[in-house]
Every structure is written in structure tokens, then in C-alpha cells.
Coordinates of C-alpha atoms and ligand atoms in Angstrom, one line a residue:
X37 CA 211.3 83.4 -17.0
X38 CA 207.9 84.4 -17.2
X39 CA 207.6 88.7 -16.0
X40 CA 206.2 89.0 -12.5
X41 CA 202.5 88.7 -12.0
X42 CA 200.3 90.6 -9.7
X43 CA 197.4 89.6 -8.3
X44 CA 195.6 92.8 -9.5
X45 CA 196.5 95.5 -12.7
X46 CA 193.9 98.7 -13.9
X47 CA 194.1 98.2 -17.8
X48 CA 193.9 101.9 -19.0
X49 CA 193.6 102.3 -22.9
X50 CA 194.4 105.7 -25.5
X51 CA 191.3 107.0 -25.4
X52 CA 191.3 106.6 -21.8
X53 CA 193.9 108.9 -21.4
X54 CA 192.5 111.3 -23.7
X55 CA 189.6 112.1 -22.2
X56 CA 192.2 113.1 -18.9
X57 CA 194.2 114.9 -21.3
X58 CA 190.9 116.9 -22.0
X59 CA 190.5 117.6 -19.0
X60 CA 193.5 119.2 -18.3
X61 CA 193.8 121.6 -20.6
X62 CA 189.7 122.8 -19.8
X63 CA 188.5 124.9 -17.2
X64 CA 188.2 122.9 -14.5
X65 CA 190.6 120.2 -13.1
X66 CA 188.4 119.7 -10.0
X67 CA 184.7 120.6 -9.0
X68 CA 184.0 121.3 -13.0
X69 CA 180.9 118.9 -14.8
X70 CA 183.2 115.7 -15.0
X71 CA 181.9 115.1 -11.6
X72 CA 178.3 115.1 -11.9
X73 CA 178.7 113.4 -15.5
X74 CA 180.8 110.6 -13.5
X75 CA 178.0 110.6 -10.6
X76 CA 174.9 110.5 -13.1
X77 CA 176.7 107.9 -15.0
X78 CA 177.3 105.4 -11.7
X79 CA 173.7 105.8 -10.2
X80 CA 172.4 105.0 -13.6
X81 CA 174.9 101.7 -13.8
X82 CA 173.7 100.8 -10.5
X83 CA 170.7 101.3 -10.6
X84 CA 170.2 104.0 -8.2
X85 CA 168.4 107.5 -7.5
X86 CA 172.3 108.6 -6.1
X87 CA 175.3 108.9 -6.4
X88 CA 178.1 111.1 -4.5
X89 CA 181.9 111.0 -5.9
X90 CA 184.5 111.1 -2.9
X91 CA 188.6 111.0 -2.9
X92 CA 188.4 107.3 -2.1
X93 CA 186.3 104.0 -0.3
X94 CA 187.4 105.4 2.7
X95 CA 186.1 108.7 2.7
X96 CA 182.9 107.0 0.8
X97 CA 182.8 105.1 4.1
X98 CA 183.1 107.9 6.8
X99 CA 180.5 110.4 4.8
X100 CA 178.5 107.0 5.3
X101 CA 178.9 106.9 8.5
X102 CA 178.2 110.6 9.1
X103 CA 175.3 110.9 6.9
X104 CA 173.5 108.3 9.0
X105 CA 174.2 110.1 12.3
X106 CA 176.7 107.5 13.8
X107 CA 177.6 109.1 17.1
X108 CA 180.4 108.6 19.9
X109 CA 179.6 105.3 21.6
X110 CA 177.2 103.7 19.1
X111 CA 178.0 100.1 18.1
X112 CA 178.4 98.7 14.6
X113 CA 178.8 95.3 13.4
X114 CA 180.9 94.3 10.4
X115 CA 183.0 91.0 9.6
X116 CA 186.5 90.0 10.3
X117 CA 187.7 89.4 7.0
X118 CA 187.6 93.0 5.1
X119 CA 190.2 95.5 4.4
X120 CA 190.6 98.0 7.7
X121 CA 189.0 100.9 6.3
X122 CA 185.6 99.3 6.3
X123 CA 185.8 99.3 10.9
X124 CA 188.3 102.3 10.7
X125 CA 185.1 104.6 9.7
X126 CA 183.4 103.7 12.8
X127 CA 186.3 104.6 15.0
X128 CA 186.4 107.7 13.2
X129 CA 182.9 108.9 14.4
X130 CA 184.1 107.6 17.9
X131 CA 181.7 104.6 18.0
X132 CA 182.3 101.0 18.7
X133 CA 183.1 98.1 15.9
X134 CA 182.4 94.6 16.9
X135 CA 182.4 91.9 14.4
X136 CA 180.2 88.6 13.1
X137 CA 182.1 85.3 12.0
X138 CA 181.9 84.2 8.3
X139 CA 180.2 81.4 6.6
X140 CA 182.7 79.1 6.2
X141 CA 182.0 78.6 2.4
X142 CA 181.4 82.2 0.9
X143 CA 183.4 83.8 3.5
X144 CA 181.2 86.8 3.4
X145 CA 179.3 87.6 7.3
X146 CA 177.2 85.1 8.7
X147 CA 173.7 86.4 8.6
X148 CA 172.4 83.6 11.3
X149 CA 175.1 84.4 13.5
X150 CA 174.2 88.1 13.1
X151 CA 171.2 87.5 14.1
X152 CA 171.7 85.7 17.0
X153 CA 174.1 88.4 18.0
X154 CA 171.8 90.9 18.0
X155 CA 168.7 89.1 19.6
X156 CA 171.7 88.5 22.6
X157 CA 171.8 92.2 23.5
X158 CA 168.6 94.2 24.8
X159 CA 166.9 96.3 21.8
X160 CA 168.7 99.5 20.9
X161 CA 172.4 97.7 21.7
X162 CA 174.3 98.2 17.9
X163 CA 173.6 100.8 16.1
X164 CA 174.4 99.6 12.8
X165 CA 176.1 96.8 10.0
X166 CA 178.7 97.0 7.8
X167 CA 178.4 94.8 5.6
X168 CA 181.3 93.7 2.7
X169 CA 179.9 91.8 -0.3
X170 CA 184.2 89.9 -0.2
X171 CA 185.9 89.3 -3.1
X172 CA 183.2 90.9 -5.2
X173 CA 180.1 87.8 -4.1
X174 CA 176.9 90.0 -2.8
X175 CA 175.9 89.6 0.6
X176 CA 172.0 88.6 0.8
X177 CA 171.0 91.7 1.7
X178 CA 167.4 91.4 0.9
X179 CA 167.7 88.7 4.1
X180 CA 169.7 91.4 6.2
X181 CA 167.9 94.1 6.1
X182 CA 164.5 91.6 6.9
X183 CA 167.0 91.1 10.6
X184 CA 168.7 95.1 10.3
X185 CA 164.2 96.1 10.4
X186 CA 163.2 94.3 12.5
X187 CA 165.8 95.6 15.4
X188 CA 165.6 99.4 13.9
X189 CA 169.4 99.2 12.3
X190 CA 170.7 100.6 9.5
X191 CA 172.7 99.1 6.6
X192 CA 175.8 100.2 5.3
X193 CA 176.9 98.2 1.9
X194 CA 180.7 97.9 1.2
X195 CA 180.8 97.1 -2.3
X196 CA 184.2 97.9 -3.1
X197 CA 185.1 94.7 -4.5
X198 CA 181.6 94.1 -6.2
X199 CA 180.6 97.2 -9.0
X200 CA 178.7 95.3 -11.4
X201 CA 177.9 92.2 -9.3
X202 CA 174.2 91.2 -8.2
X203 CA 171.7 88.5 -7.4
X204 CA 167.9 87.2 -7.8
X205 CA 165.9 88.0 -4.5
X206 CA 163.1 85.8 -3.6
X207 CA 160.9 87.8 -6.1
X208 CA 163.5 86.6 -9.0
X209 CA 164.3 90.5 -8.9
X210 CA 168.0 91.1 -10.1
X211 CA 169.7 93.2 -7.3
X212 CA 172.4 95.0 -8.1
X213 CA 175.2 95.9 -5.9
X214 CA 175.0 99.8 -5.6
X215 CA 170.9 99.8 -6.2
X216 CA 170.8 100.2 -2.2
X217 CA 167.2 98.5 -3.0
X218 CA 168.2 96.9 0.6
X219 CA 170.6 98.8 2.2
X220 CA 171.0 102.5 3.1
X221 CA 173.6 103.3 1.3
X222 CA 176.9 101.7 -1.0
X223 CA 180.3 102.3 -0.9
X224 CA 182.8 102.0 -3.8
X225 CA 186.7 102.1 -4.3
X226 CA 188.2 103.0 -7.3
X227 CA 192.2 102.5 -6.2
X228 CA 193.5 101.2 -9.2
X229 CA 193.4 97.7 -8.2
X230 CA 189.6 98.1 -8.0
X231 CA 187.3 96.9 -10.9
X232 CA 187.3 100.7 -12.3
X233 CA 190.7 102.8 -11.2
X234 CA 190.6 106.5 -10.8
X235 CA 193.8 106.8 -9.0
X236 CA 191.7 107.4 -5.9
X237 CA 188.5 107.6 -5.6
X238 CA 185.1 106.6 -4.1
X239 CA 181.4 106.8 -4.2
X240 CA 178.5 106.3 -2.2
X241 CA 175.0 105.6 -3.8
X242 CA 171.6 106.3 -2.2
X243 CA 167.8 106.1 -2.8
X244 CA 167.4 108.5 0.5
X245 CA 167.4 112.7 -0.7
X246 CA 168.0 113.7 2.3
X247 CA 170.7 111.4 2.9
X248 CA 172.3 112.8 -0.4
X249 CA 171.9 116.1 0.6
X250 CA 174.1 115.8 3.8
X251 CA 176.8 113.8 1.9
X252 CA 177.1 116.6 -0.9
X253 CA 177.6 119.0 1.9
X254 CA 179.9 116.9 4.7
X255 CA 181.9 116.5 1.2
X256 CA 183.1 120.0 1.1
X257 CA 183.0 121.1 4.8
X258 CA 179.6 121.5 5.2
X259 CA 179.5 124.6 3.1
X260 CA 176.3 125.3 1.4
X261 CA 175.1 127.9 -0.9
X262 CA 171.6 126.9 -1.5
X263 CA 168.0 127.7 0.4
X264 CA 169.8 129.9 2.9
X265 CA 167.1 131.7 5.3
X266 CA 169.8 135.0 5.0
X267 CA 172.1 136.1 2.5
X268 CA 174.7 139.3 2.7
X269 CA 175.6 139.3 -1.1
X270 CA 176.5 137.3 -4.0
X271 CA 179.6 135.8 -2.2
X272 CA 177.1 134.6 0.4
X273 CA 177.4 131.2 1.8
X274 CA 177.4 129.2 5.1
X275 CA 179.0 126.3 6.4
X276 CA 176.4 124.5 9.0
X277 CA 177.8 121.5 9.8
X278 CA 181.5 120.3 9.9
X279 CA 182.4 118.5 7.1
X280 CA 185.9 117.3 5.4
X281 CA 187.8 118.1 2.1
X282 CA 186.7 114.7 0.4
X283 CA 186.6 115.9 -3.4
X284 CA 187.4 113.9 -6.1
X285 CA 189.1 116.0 -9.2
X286 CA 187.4 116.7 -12.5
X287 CA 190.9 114.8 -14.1
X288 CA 190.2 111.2 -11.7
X289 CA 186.1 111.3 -13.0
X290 CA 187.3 111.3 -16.7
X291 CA 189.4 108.4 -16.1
X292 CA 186.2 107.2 -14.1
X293 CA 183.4 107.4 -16.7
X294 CA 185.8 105.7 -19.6
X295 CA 186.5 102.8 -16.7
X296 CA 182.9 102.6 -16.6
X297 CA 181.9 102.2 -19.9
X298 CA 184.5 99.0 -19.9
X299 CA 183.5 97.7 -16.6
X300 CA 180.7 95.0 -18.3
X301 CA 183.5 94.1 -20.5
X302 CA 185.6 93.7 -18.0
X303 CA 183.7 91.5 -15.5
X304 CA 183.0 89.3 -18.3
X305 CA 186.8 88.5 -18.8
X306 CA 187.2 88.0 -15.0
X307 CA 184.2 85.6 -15.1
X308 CA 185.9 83.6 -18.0
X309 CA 189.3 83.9 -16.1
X310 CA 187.3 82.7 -12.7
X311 CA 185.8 79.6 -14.7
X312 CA 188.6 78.3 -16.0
X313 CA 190.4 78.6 -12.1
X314 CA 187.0 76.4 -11.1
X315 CA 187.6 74.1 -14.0
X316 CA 191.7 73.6 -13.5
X317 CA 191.1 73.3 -9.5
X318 CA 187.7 71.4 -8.9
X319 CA 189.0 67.7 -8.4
X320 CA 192.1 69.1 -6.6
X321 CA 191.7 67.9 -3.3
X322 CA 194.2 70.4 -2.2
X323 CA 192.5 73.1 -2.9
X324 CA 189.4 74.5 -1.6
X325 CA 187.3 77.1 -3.2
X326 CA 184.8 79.9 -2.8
X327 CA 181.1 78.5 -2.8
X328 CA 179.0 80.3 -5.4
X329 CA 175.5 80.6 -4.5
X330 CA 173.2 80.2 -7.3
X331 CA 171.9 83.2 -9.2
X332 CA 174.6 85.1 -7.8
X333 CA 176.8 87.2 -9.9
X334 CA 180.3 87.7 -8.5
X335 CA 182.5 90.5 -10.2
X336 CA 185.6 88.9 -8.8
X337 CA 187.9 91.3 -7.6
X338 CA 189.5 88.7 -5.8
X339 CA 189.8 84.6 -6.8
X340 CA 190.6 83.3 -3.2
X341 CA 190.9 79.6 -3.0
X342 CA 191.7 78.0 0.7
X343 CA 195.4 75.6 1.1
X344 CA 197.3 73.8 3.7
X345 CA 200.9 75.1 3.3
X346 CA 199.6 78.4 2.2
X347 CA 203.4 79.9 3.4
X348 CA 204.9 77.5 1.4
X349 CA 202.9 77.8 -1.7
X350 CA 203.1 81.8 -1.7
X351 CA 206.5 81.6 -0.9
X352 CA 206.5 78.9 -4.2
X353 CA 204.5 81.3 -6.3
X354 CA 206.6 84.2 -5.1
X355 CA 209.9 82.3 -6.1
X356 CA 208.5 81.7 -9.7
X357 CA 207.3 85.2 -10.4
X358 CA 203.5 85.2 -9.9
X359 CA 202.7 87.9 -6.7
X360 CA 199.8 86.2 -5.0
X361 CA 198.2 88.0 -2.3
X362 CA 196.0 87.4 1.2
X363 CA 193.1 88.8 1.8
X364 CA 192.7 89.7 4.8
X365 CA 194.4 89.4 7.9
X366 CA 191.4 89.5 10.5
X367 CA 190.5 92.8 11.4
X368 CA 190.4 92.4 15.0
X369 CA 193.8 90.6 15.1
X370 CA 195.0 94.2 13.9
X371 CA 197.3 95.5 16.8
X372 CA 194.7 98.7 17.2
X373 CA 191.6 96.7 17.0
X374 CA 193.8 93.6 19.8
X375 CA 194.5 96.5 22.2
X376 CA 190.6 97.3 22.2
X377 CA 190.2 93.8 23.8
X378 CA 190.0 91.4 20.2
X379 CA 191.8 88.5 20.5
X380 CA 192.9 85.3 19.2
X381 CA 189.9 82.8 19.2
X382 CA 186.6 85.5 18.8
X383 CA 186.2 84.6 15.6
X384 CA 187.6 81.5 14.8
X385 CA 185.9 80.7 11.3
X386 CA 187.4 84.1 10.2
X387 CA 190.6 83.1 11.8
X388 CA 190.8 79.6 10.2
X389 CA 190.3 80.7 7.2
X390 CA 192.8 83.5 7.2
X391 CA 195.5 80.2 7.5
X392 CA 194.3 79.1 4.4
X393 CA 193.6 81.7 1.8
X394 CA 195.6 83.0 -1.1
X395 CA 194.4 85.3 -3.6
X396 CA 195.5 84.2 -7.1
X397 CA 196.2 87.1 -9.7
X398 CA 192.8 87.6 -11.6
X399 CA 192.6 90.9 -14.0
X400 CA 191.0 91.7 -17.3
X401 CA 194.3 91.4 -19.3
X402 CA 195.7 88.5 -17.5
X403 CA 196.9 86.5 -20.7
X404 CA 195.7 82.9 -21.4
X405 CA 199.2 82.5 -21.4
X406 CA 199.8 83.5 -17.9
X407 CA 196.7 81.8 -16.3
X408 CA 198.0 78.5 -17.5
X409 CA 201.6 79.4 -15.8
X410 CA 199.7 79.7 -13.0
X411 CA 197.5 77.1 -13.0
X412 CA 200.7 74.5 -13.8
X413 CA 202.5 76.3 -10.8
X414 CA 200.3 75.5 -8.3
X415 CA 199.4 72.4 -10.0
X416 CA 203.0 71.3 -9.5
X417 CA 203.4 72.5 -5.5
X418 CA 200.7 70.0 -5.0
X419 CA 202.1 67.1 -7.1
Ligands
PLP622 C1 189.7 99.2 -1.2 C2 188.7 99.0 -0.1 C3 188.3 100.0 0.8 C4 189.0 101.4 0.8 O1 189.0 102.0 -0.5 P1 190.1 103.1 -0.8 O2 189.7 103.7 -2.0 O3 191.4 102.5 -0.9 O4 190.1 104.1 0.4 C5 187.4 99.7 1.7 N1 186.8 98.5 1.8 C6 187.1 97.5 1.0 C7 186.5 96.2 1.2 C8 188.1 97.7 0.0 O5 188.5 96.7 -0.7

């Protein structure tokens, strides 16, 4: 039988590890130039003035948080179907996360429905929107931040899933994921089942200095050295706000700037893998899949496709070797999120189609060979 098959797998190559090997045998195996290198690298990929390397999405996602001043009790929007982390921030400044249904077809938030949320409350009520550009398809954020202006709130992008993906805005301007042309700042993963694997890490881009500032210093404790109004010596420094030990090592950013160099590469195999899943599955009436707008360019991290006997068929995939995956269990149906008052039947688009999905294994060296196992597979179940 065919050897199992996850739904995700980093590729690292020999001169990959090289360059880590490099590393470890220089000066520095954390808070040496790989960093910088690694950050100057990203902003430029994105398309951004900065960029900010962290241990990992999550910590991109609480420096976020912190940066833009989220305080105890403020109230932040973000969808259902996302990986905990991307609420979990918010709690961690003490505030409040409520959520926005999907669009039934992209499965990323409902920007109508957000709206309408909103314009519900008396001006001032949330804070601020997290939003998730899902399975690596990019939200309309030149659309969200027209609503996010209008009621003075900021944006927070989680493109985790979506390095290297963007779309036309109404000016035929290619927006990249990570540009933050409309949003306040990005977030990226790069867990090794990410589009570029570090091991862990994260980073958050920015056009905002100030906004940079703050991160680069609530990144190591709030410790600065620089433009002090005093100084006792050489040794001098200060730590004026309280900040968190989110540095990523000098050996995880060599891994990082190799990973980026592949990562057009490697979007373009995902692509070719993604077409030929649209071409195998479009006159299955089984099997429903993710709309894709046009002049949007997804990076697939995830190929979701929506079933009826979803159990059955991961159970059926399971049993034949190929590890499928779901993505995600709603959010609020999360036992810490249900005992903050979520229940069953908020969000039932989010909820419906959490029954359906399955993520189908989709990586850059995912064989021919394989993808045709698959696509038999699954092709069978339904016959
Ligand atoms: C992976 C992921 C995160 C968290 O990233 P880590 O690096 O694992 O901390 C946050 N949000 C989304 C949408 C993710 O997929």
C-alpha cells in the first residue's frame, strides 16, 4: 500500500540546511544579522515598509494586538472558522472576541454581515477585526477597511495561510497579502506546515513606524537602548514598557530566508496541484468546492472541499493511508470560548459548514502519483 499521506509536509532541501549549519558554527545563534536579513527580505516579498520576526503566528498576533493598544474590555471581531490562536490574542490583552458568520462559498468572514453588526451597536462598541484570509484566499480588505474607517476600527490581517497570495482592487492594483496597503498590520506563521517552515516562527508586517517601533521593543521586554533622555554608562538601557521574550533564533531565519526564496515556486506547484483537484471534482455532485473569486490569487495552504458523510469518508481516507484533515472546528464551539456564553446555532453558516469540510493533502512535493491515489479514493467512496 501506498505510505501515509498528510495533508501538509515543509520540503527542506541541502542547501537549506546548510545555510542552518552556518549558522551554527558563527557568532550568533539568536539576535545575530540573520534576523534583520530574514525581516528585510519578507517586507520586500510583501511589499511592505516592515517587517518584525517573532517565535511564532501567535506571538505575531499578541505583539499585534499590543502594538495597537488593545485594552481590558475592548471588543474585537474575527470569524468562526480560524485556528484558536487568531481569538486567543484578544483574550490575552483581556478584551472581548465576538465573531461574524462566513460566506457560504469562500468561507472567509462575511463582510455584509460585518457590517451590519457593527451599525447594530452604538459607535465606539468593537474595537477591532481580525480578519483570516482561510485556506490561503484574501479577504477583500480594500472593502473592509472602507466599513473598519468609517466606524474608527482598526484592522488586523491573519495571513498565516496566505504568504504570497493577493488580488486586483477596484483600481486593478495587485494587493498583496502582507503589503498592509489596507490593513494595520499582517500576521504570518511559519510552523512547518505553513507555506515557509522555520520550526516556529512568525512575523508581523507594517507600513506604520511607530507601530514598528513598539513591536521591536514589546519583542524583547520592552527593553530599549536607543534615544534614552539619561544614560549611566555604556551598559545603559531601560525597559519602559512590559514586553515578552518573543525572539525568533538567528538558526530558524536561515531556514526562513532559503524557504523564502522557494516560496514562488512553491505556490505555483500548489496552484497546479489545486487545478487538477478543480478539474477531477467539478461535475461531482458530491462534492462541493471553495468559490474562487476572480482576480484572486489563493496560495492554498489548505484545499477544503464540502461532503455529506464527511465521518465516513475521513474515516475511508484514513483507512487507505491518506491523513486528511478539518479545518476548523468553530471557534466559539471551543469549550473556553462555550463557557463565555457561544453556543450552538450563533453562527450557523460557520457551523454547517464545519459538517462538511475536509481538508485534502496539498504540498509542493505531493507526487502526481499520489494526487491521483487520492483523487481515485474519494472518487470511489462516492461511486
Ligand atoms: C498557524 C496559524 C496561527 C498560529 O501560528 P503559530 O506559528 O502556530 O503560532 C494563527 N492563525 C492561523 C490562521 C494559523 O493557521
Amino acid at each position: 500500500m501506498i505510505k501515509k499521506i498528510p495533508y501538509g509536509r515543509q520540503s527542506i532541501d541541502e542547501d537549506e540546511i546548510a545555510e542552518v549549519v552556518k549558522v551554527l558554527k558563527s557568532d550568533f545563534l539568536t539576535q545575530g544579522p540573520k534576523v534583520s536579513e530574514f525581516e528585510s527580505n519578507f517586507a520586500h516579498a510583501v511589499g511592505a515598509k516592515y517587517a518584525v520576526a517573532v517565535s511564532s503566528g501567535t506571538a505575531a498576533l499578541h505583539l499585534s494586538c499590543l502594538a495597537l493598544e488593545l485594552s481590558a474590555g475592548s471588543r474585537v471581531l474575527t470569524t468562526p472558522i480560524t485556528f484558536s490562536a487568531t481569538a486567543n490574542c484578544v483574550q490575552y490583552c483581556v478584551g472581548e472576541v465576538d465573531f461574524v458568520d462566513i460566506d457560504p462559498s469562500t468561507y472567509l468572514m462575511d463582510l455584509d454581515l460585518l457590517e451590519k453588526k457593527i451599525k447594530s451597536k452604538p459607535s465606539g462598541y468593537y474595537t477591532g477585526i481580525i480578519i483570516v484570509d482561510f485556506t490561503g484566499l484574501p479577504v477583500n480588505t480594500e472593502k473592509l477597511n472602507r466599513i473598519a474607517a468609517e466606524h474608527n476600527i482598526w484592522i488586523i490581517e491573519d495571513a498565516c495561510h496566505a504568504p504570497g497570495a493577493g488580488y486586483k482592487d477596484s483600481n486593478d492594483t495587485e494587493i498583496l497579502c502582507g503589503s498592509s496597503t489596507y490593513s494595520d498590520l499582517t500576521c504570518f506563521s511559519f510552523h512547518p506546515v505553513k507555506h515557509i517552515a522555520c520550526g516556529e516562527g512568525g512575523m508581523i508586517t507594517t507600513n506604520d513606524e511607530n507601530v514598528y517601533q513598539k513591536l521591536k521593543s514589546l519583542r524583547t521586554h520592552g527593553i530599549t537602548k536607543e534615544d534614552l533622555s539619561k544614560s549611566d554608562g555604556g551598559w545603559y538601557y531601560e525597559m519602559q514598557d512590559l514586553g515578552f521574550n518573543y525572539r525568533i533564533p538567528d538558526i530558524n531565519c536561515a531556514l526562513g530566508i532559503s524557504q523564502l526564496k522557494k516560496l514562488k515556486n512553491n505556490i505555483e506547484k500548489r496552484r497546479q496541484i489545486a487545478n487538477t483537484y478543480f478539474n477531477a471534482f467539478n461535475d461531482n455532485d458530491s462534492i462541493k468546492l471553495q468559490t474562487q473569486p476572480k482576480d484572486y490569487q489563493n496560495a492554498y495552504h489548505l484545499f477544503v472541499i464540502e461532503v455529506d458523510n464527511r465521518k465516513e469518508l475521513y474515516d475511508f481516507l484514513l483507512s487507505k493511508n491518506i491523513l486528511a484533515q478539518i479545518h476548523y472546528i468553530p471557534v466559539h464551539l471551543m469549550p473556553y470560548y462555550a463557557k463565555k456564553g457561544f453556543k450552538k446555532g450563533d453562527f450557523p453558516l460557520a457551523e454547517n459548514y464545519y459538517e462538511k469540510c475536509i481538508s485534502l493533502p496539498i504540498f509542493p512535493t505531493l507526487s502526481k502519483a499520489e494526487q491521483s491515489y487520492i483523487i481515485e479514493t474519494i472518487s470511489d467512496f462516492y461511486k
